Amino acid sequence: MILSRLPVILSLTSLVVAQNCTLQFDGRVPADLAALDFDAPNDIFSESFVIGQGLTFSKALRLLPVGAGSLFDLDAGAEPVEVLISDDSIFNNQVGFRRAELIPASNNGADASTQGVKTLHFSVLKDVVRPLNLSHEYQLAFLESADFSTNQFVLKTGTILGQNTADPDTLQLFGSVNDGQLLFSTAFTPGTFHNFALKLDFNALTTQVFFSRGEDALVSVTDALQNDVSGQGQFHFGLLKKPVGGVGDITKNGFQPAGINEGITYGGIFQEDSADGCISLTP
Ligand SMILES: *[C@@H]1O[C@H](CO)[C@@H](O)[C@H](O)[C@H]1NC(C)=O
Ligand SMILES: *[C@@H]1O[C@H](CO)[C@@H](O)[C@H](O)[C@H]1NC(C)=O
C-alpha cells in the first residue's frame, strides 16, 4: 500500500521544492525601509498612486516587524506593510470611495508584468484593531486595465454590491468584471496570512489560483480557468472601500460613515515569470 503510493509522494515533493523563478517585480519591503521612504521615488511602490488628495503614503502605511511576515517574507527578511484608510482617503475627487493602494514601482501599465505568463504573489492579513466594516464592499487586490475600463481580476471582501453575500467575512476572488466569474472564495480568518498566487496567462487568457494559509505551501485550488486578462494595466494592493446606497456613478455618491480607521496588512507581494512553468509554492 505504502509502496504503491511512493511515486505520488515523490512527484509531490518535487513540486514543492523551492525554486527561484525570474522575478518581474519585487514588492517585498526590505527591513531597512521606513514608511517615510514611500513618500519619495523608490524601487518598491509608486510614491504617487493611489492615495487620498493631500495625503502621503507615510501616513497611510504601517510597517510591521520582519518576524510578523508572511510565507514569502520570512526568508527574504521582508517587512509586511499595512495599508490604512481614513475619512480623508479621497482620491481624485472620488467622494463615494475611500481608498489607498500600493502599485509596484515598475508597473507603469504597459510593462511586461501584464504580458506572457506571469504569477502574481500576495498575502493578506486582517487587523483586528482596525477592522473593516463588512456592511461595505472592499477591493483588496486587483488588476485595472490600462484604459481603466475593467478589472481583469478582483479580490473582494465584505458585502458585495449587487449580490447576495451569504457571509461578508469571506475573501472572494473574481475574474474579469466583464463576466463577474467567481474564481475562488475562502473564509477571511483572523490571525493568519492568506497567501495567494495567481498564474496569469496573458496569451491563453486564463487564470489559475494557488492558495494557502500561514506558512503552508501554496496548493492549486483551481484549474487554469478561462478569464479575459487582456488589456495590460496596473496591479493594486490596498483598500478600495465602496459606498452603500449609491446610485449610478458610485465613485461620486453613496454613503460612507465618518470615523474610518481601517487597515489590511499585505506581505509577500512579488511577481515571477512563469513562461517556462516556474512557480514558487514555497519560499
Ligand atoms: C533562492 O533564493 C534564496 C534567497 O536568495 C536563496 O537562499 C536560495 O538558496 C535560492 N534557492 C535556489 C534553489 O537557488
Ligand atoms: C458600517 O457601515 C454601515 C453602512 O455604511 C453604517 O451604517 C454603520 O454605522 C457602520 N458601522 C460602523 C461601526 O462604523
XYZ file of N, CA, C and O in Angstrom, residues 152-257:
424
model
N -9.297 42.983 -14.476
C -9.196 41.621 -15.022
C -9.314 40.562 -13.934
O -9.629 39.416 -14.206
N -8.983 40.912 -12.701
C -9.339 40.103 -11.529
C -9.518 41.065 -10.373
O -8.957 42.173 -10.374
N -10.316 40.670 -9.376
C -10.518 41.489 -8.178
C -10.702 40.577 -6.979
O -11.612 39.740 -6.979
N -9.883 40.760 -5.946
C -10.124 40.110 -4.657
C -10.981 41.053 -3.815
O -10.590 42.200 -3.573
N -12.162 40.553 -3.401
C -13.085 41.387 -2.632
C -13.384 40.765 -1.276
O -13.226 39.564 -1.083
N -13.875 41.625 -0.361
C -14.451 41.120 0.882
C -15.585 42.059 1.272
O -15.788 43.103 0.643
N -16.337 41.664 2.304
C -17.479 42.470 2.730
C -18.730 42.120 1.935
O -18.819 41.045 1.327
N -19.695 43.049 1.976
C -20.992 42.840 1.309
C -20.887 43.330 -0.130
O -20.831 44.538 -0.380
N -20.836 42.385 -1.047
C -20.580 42.725 -2.444
C -21.828 43.384 -3.045
O -22.929 42.835 -2.972
N -21.626 44.559 -3.634
C -22.749 45.298 -4.225
C -23.389 44.484 -5.346
O -22.685 43.861 -6.156
N -24.706 44.473 -5.354
C -25.428 43.793 -6.421
C -25.475 42.285 -6.273
O -25.906 41.579 -7.172
N -25.017 41.784 -5.131
C -25.032 40.331 -4.920
C -25.624 40.021 -3.565
O -25.709 40.894 -2.701
N -25.971 38.762 -3.374
C -26.473 38.297 -2.102
C -25.306 37.636 -1.374
O -25.048 36.457 -1.568
N -24.570 38.414 -0.569
C -23.376 37.866 0.073
C -23.779 37.052 1.299
O -24.261 37.614 2.288
N -23.584 35.731 1.239
C -24.010 34.861 2.334
C -23.236 35.209 3.611
O -23.821 35.402 4.668
N -21.910 35.303 3.521
C -21.072 35.657 4.672
C -20.079 36.717 4.217
O -19.138 36.418 3.488
N -20.288 37.982 4.653
C -19.397 39.047 4.171
C -17.955 38.900 4.656
O -17.057 39.536 4.098
N -17.740 38.055 5.667
C -16.380 37.875 6.202
C -15.650 36.793 5.401
O -15.123 35.827 5.947
N -15.659 36.981 4.091
C -15.129 35.992 3.146
C -14.240 36.726 2.154
O -14.513 37.875 1.810
N -13.169 36.073 1.728
C -12.363 36.590 0.622
C -12.913 35.983 -0.658
O -12.985 34.744 -0.768
N -13.321 36.830 -1.580
C -13.907 36.340 -2.831
C -13.077 36.859 -4.001
O -12.968 38.076 -4.185
N -12.522 35.934 -4.748
C -11.690 36.313 -5.887
C -12.507 36.173 -7.169
O -12.905 35.066 -7.538
N -12.736 37.311 -7.799
C -13.498 37.324 -9.042
C -12.559 37.474 -10.235
O -11.512 38.121 -10.137
N -12.987 36.917 -11.366
C -12.295 37.168 -12.625
C -12.731 38.517 -13.178
O -13.241 39.381 -12.446
N -12.545 38.684 -14.469
C -12.818 39.958 -15.119
C -14.217 40.479 -14.775
O -15.189 39.723 -14.784
N -14.283 41.761 -14.476
C -15.561 42.421 -14.179
C -16.545 42.213 -15.330
O -17.754 42.169 -15.132
N -16.018 42.046 -16.537
C -16.884 41.904 -17.716
C -17.781 40.679 -17.638
O -18.864 40.674 -18.209
N -17.328 39.594 -16.956
C -18.251 38.458 -16.803
C -18.474 38.055 -15.345
O -19.315 37.188 -15.085
N -17.765 38.669 -14.406
C -18.093 38.504 -12.988
C -17.963 37.092 -12.431
O -18.554 36.766 -11.413
N -17.154 36.264 -13.087
C -16.980 34.869 -12.655
C -16.269 34.807 -11.292
O -15.234 35.440 -11.098
N -16.851 34.050 -10.348
C -16.180 33.822 -9.069
C -15.156 32.709 -9.267
O -15.511 31.576 -9.593
N -13.865 33.036 -9.082
C -12.816 32.048 -9.325
C -12.568 31.188 -8.084
O -12.315 29.998 -8.178
N -12.646 31.835 -6.891
C -12.276 31.134 -5.658
C -12.771 31.959 -4.487
O -12.779 33.181 -4.549
N -13.201 31.296 -3.407
C -13.531 32.046 -2.193
C -13.135 31.226 -0.979
O -13.069 29.981 -1.032
N -12.854 31.924 0.128
C -12.424 31.259 1.352
C -12.710 32.172 2.532
O -12.784 33.396 2.372
N -12.895 31.595 3.715
C -13.136 32.393 4.922
C -11.949 33.312 5.185
O -10.800 32.922 4.979
N -12.233 34.545 5.644
C -11.169 35.505 5.980
C -10.919 35.368 7.487
O -11.579 35.994 8.304
N -9.962 34.533 7.828
C -9.716 34.122 9.209
C -8.786 35.106 9.908
O -7.761 35.476 9.340
N -9.117 35.542 11.138
C -8.186 36.436 11.839
C -6.899 35.708 12.247
O -6.902 34.485 12.400
N -5.823 36.472 12.396
C -4.594 35.927 12.984
C -3.723 35.127 12.043
O -2.735 34.523 12.488
N -4.054 35.090 10.760
C -3.209 34.341 9.829
C -3.189 35.018 8.461
O -4.186 35.627 8.046
N -2.038 34.924 7.811
C -1.966 35.411 6.431
C -2.685 34.441 5.502
O -2.646 33.219 5.691
N -3.328 35.002 4.489
C -3.938 34.228 3.408
C -3.065 34.465 2.189
O -2.955 35.614 1.728
N -2.416 33.410 1.711
C -1.428 33.548 0.641
C -2.036 33.173 -0.701
O -2.552 32.069 -0.863
N -1.952 34.099 -1.634
C -2.478 33.857 -2.980
C -1.345 33.868 -3.994
O -0.394 34.658 -3.864
N -1.444 33.015 -5.007
C -0.631 33.157 -6.215
C -1.585 32.988 -7.390
O -2.365 32.029 -7.429
N -1.560 33.952 -8.291
C -2.421 33.903 -9.477
C -1.523 33.744 -10.691
O -0.716 34.630 -10.997
N -1.661 32.588 -11.354
C -0.912 32.380 -12.597
C -1.732 32.971 -13.723
O -2.819 32.475 -14.050
N -1.245 34.073 -14.260
C -1.968 34.856 -15.264
C -1.340 34.586 -16.623
O -0.179 34.942 -16.847
N -2.101 33.948 -17.493
C -1.599 33.672 -18.842
C -2.211 34.709 -19.780
O -3.398 34.624 -20.129
N -1.390 35.697 -20.146
C -1.881 36.807 -20.965
C -1.964 36.436 -22.447
O -2.457 37.237 -23.248
N -1.473 35.219 -22.801
C -1.627 34.731 -24.180
C -2.884 33.884 -24.302
O -3.743 34.145 -25.141
N -3.009 32.892 -23.427
C -4.164 31.981 -23.476
C -5.398 32.593 -22.808
O -6.490 32.040 -22.915
N -5.218 33.721 -22.087
C -6.300 34.399 -21.356
C -6.939 33.459 -20.326
O -8.135 33.165 -20.353
N -6.074 32.979 -19.425
C -6.529 32.121 -18.324
C -5.945 32.630 -17.010
O -4.974 33.392 -16.984
N -6.567 32.171 -15.923
C -6.099 32.462 -14.568
C -6.188 31.177 -13.758
O -7.236 30.537 -13.731
N -5.087 30.813 -13.111
C -5.087 29.664 -12.207
C -4.738 30.169 -10.809
O -3.815 30.956 -10.639
N -5.511 29.713 -9.816
C -5.360 30.209 -8.449
C -4.655 29.172 -7.579
O -5.017 27.987 -7.597
N -3.660 29.641 -6.835
C -2.979 28.848 -5.806
C -3.213 29.567 -4.482
O -3.243 30.803 -4.438
N -3.346 28.791 -3.397
C -3.712 29.406 -2.117
C -3.160 28.571 -0.957
O -3.044 27.351 -1.058
N -2.846 29.260 0.150
C -2.579 28.580 1.428
C -2.767 29.584 2.553
O -2.873 30.788 2.315
N -2.798 29.066 3.774
C -2.825 29.934 4.961
C -1.515 29.789 5.721
O -0.906 28.718 5.711
N -1.144 30.865 6.444
C 0.022 30.808 7.317
C 1.282 30.471 6.547
O 1.562 31.052 5.505
N 2.062 29.510 7.075
C 3.322 29.150 6.420
C 3.201 27.881 5.589
O 4.206 27.278 5.208
N 1.974 27.452 5.312
C 1.774 26.272 4.465
C 2.170 26.577 3.024
O 2.001 27.707 2.550
N 2.681 25.555 2.337
C 2.986 25.703 0.909
C 1.703 25.978 0.129
O 0.630 25.484 0.483
N 1.838 26.772 -0.914
C 0.693 27.023 -1.792
C 0.261 25.732 -2.471
O 1.091 24.896 -2.814
N -1.061 25.590 -2.663
C -1.578 24.479 -3.465
C -2.524 25.040 -4.520
O -3.191 26.063 -4.301
N -2.590 24.356 -5.633
C -3.502 24.763 -6.701
C -4.934 24.539 -6.235
O -5.281 23.448 -5.788
N -5.771 25.577 -6.312
C -7.181 25.430 -5.907
C -8.137 25.579 -7.089
O -9.354 25.449 -6.913
N -7.610 25.878 -8.261
C -8.439 25.869 -9.478
C -7.596 25.344 -10.636
O -6.364 25.308 -10.563
N -8.262 24.969 -11.708
C -7.572 24.739 -12.974
C -7.205 26.098 -13.558
O -7.536 27.133 -12.981
N -6.565 26.089 -14.711
C -6.358 27.329 -15.468
C -7.703 27.675 -16.095
O -8.130 27.051 -17.057
N -8.394 28.639 -15.474
C -9.769 28.972 -15.889
C -9.741 30.052 -16.962
O -8.936 30.994 -16.886
N -10.628 29.940 -17.930
C -10.765 30.998 -18.926
C -11.101 32.300 -18.196
O -12.041 32.345 -17.395
N -10.331 33.341 -18.439
C -10.579 34.643 -17.806
C -9.866 35.689 -18.636
O -8.653 35.590 -18.847
N -10.581 36.692 -19.073
C -10.001 37.666 -20.007
C -9.092 38.643 -19.272
O -9.545 39.653 -18.732
N -7.803 38.294 -19.256
C -6.822 39.139 -18.560
C -6.138 40.119 -19.520
O -5.128 40.730 -19.172
N -6.695 40.278 -20.722
C -6.084 41.201 -21.686
C -6.316 42.650 -21.256
O -7.187 42.936 -20.442
N -5.538 43.545 -21.824
C -5.744 44.977 -21.562
C -4.662 45.606 -20.700
O -4.761 46.790 -20.340
N -3.626 44.811 -20.347
C -2.484 45.310 -19.551
C -2.959 46.070 -18.301
O -3.988 45.742 -17.736
N -2.230 47.072 -17.857
C -2.677 47.855 -16.706
C -1.807 47.690 -15.481
O -0.637 47.309 -15.575
N -2.399 48.016 -14.312
C -1.629 48.089 -13.066
C -2.266 47.246 -11.966
O -3.489 47.199 -11.820
N -1.382 46.628 -11.162
C -1.806 45.826 -10.017
C -1.925 46.726 -8.788
O -0.999 47.496 -8.484
N -3.042 46.625 -8.095
C -3.311 47.449 -6.914
C -3.416 46.552 -5.681
O -4.131 45.547 -5.720
N -2.774 46.961 -4.594
C -2.853 46.231 -3.332
C -3.200 47.234 -2.241
O -2.393 48.115 -1.914
N -4.391 47.125 -1.689
C -4.790 48.078 -0.658
C -6.289 48.049 -0.519
O -6.955 47.097 -0.949
N -6.832 49.110 0.075
C -8.260 49.167 0.336
C -8.936 50.114 -0.636
O -8.550 51.283 -0.745
N -9.942 49.597 -1.332
C -10.856 50.443 -2.090
C -12.227 50.137 -1.502
O -12.802 49.084 -1.757
N -12.691 51.053 -0.632
C -13.960 50.853 0.081
C -15.070 51.539 -0.689
O -15.029 52.754 -0.905
N -16.064 50.736 -1.078
C -17.186 51.285 -1.837
C -18.265 51.776 -0.881
O -18.339 51.339 0.268
N -19.123 52.683 -1.364
C -20.199 53.211 -0.513
C -21.364 52.223 -0.430
O -21.416 51.260 -1.194
N -22.287 52.471 0.472
C -23.577 51.781 0.436
C -24.613 52.780 -0.084
O -24.457 53.993 0.084
N -25.657 52.263 -0.717
C -26.772 53.096 -1.160
C -26.454 54.015 -2.313
O -27.206 54.963 -2.567
N -25.373 53.769 -3.024
C -25.045 54.629 -4.160
C -25.906 54.294 -5.365
O -26.411 53.192 -5.487
N -26.106 55.291 -6.221
C -26.820 55.045 -7.477
C -25.986 55.621 -8.617
O -25.300 56.621 -8.440
N -26.044 54.969 -9.766
C -25.295 55.470 -10.916
C -23.797 55.382 -10.661
O -23.291 54.319 -10.288
N -23.105 56.495 -10.840
C -21.645 56.523 -10.685
C -21.284 56.529 -9.199
O -21.218 57.581 -8.560
N -21.021 55.331 -8.645
C -20.771 55.244 -7.195
C -19.400 55.782 -6.804
O -19.093 55.870 -5.622
N -18.569 56.170 -7.777
C -17.334 56.851 -7.369
C -17.684 58.214 -6.773
O -16.902 58.808 -6.049
N -18.886 58.705 -7.115
C -19.232 60.084 -6.756
C -20.364 60.204 -5.739
O -20.662 61.290 -5.292
N -21.073 59.100 -5.447
C -22.182 59.234 -4.494
C -22.340 57.950 -3.686
O -21.611 56.986 -3.874
N -23.302 57.961 -2.765
C -23.472 56.846 -1.843
C -22.971 57.257 -0.475
O -22.375 58.324 -0.314
N -23.214 56.391 0.513
C -22.938 56.749 1.909
C -21.639 56.114 2.404
O -21.386 54.931 2.206
N -20.824 56.951 3.057
C -19.621 56.493 3.749
C -19.687 57.056 5.169
O -19.602 58.263 5.364
N -19.848 56.188 6.174
C -19.883 56.703 7.550
C -18.559 57.361 7.929
O -17.509 56.999 7.404
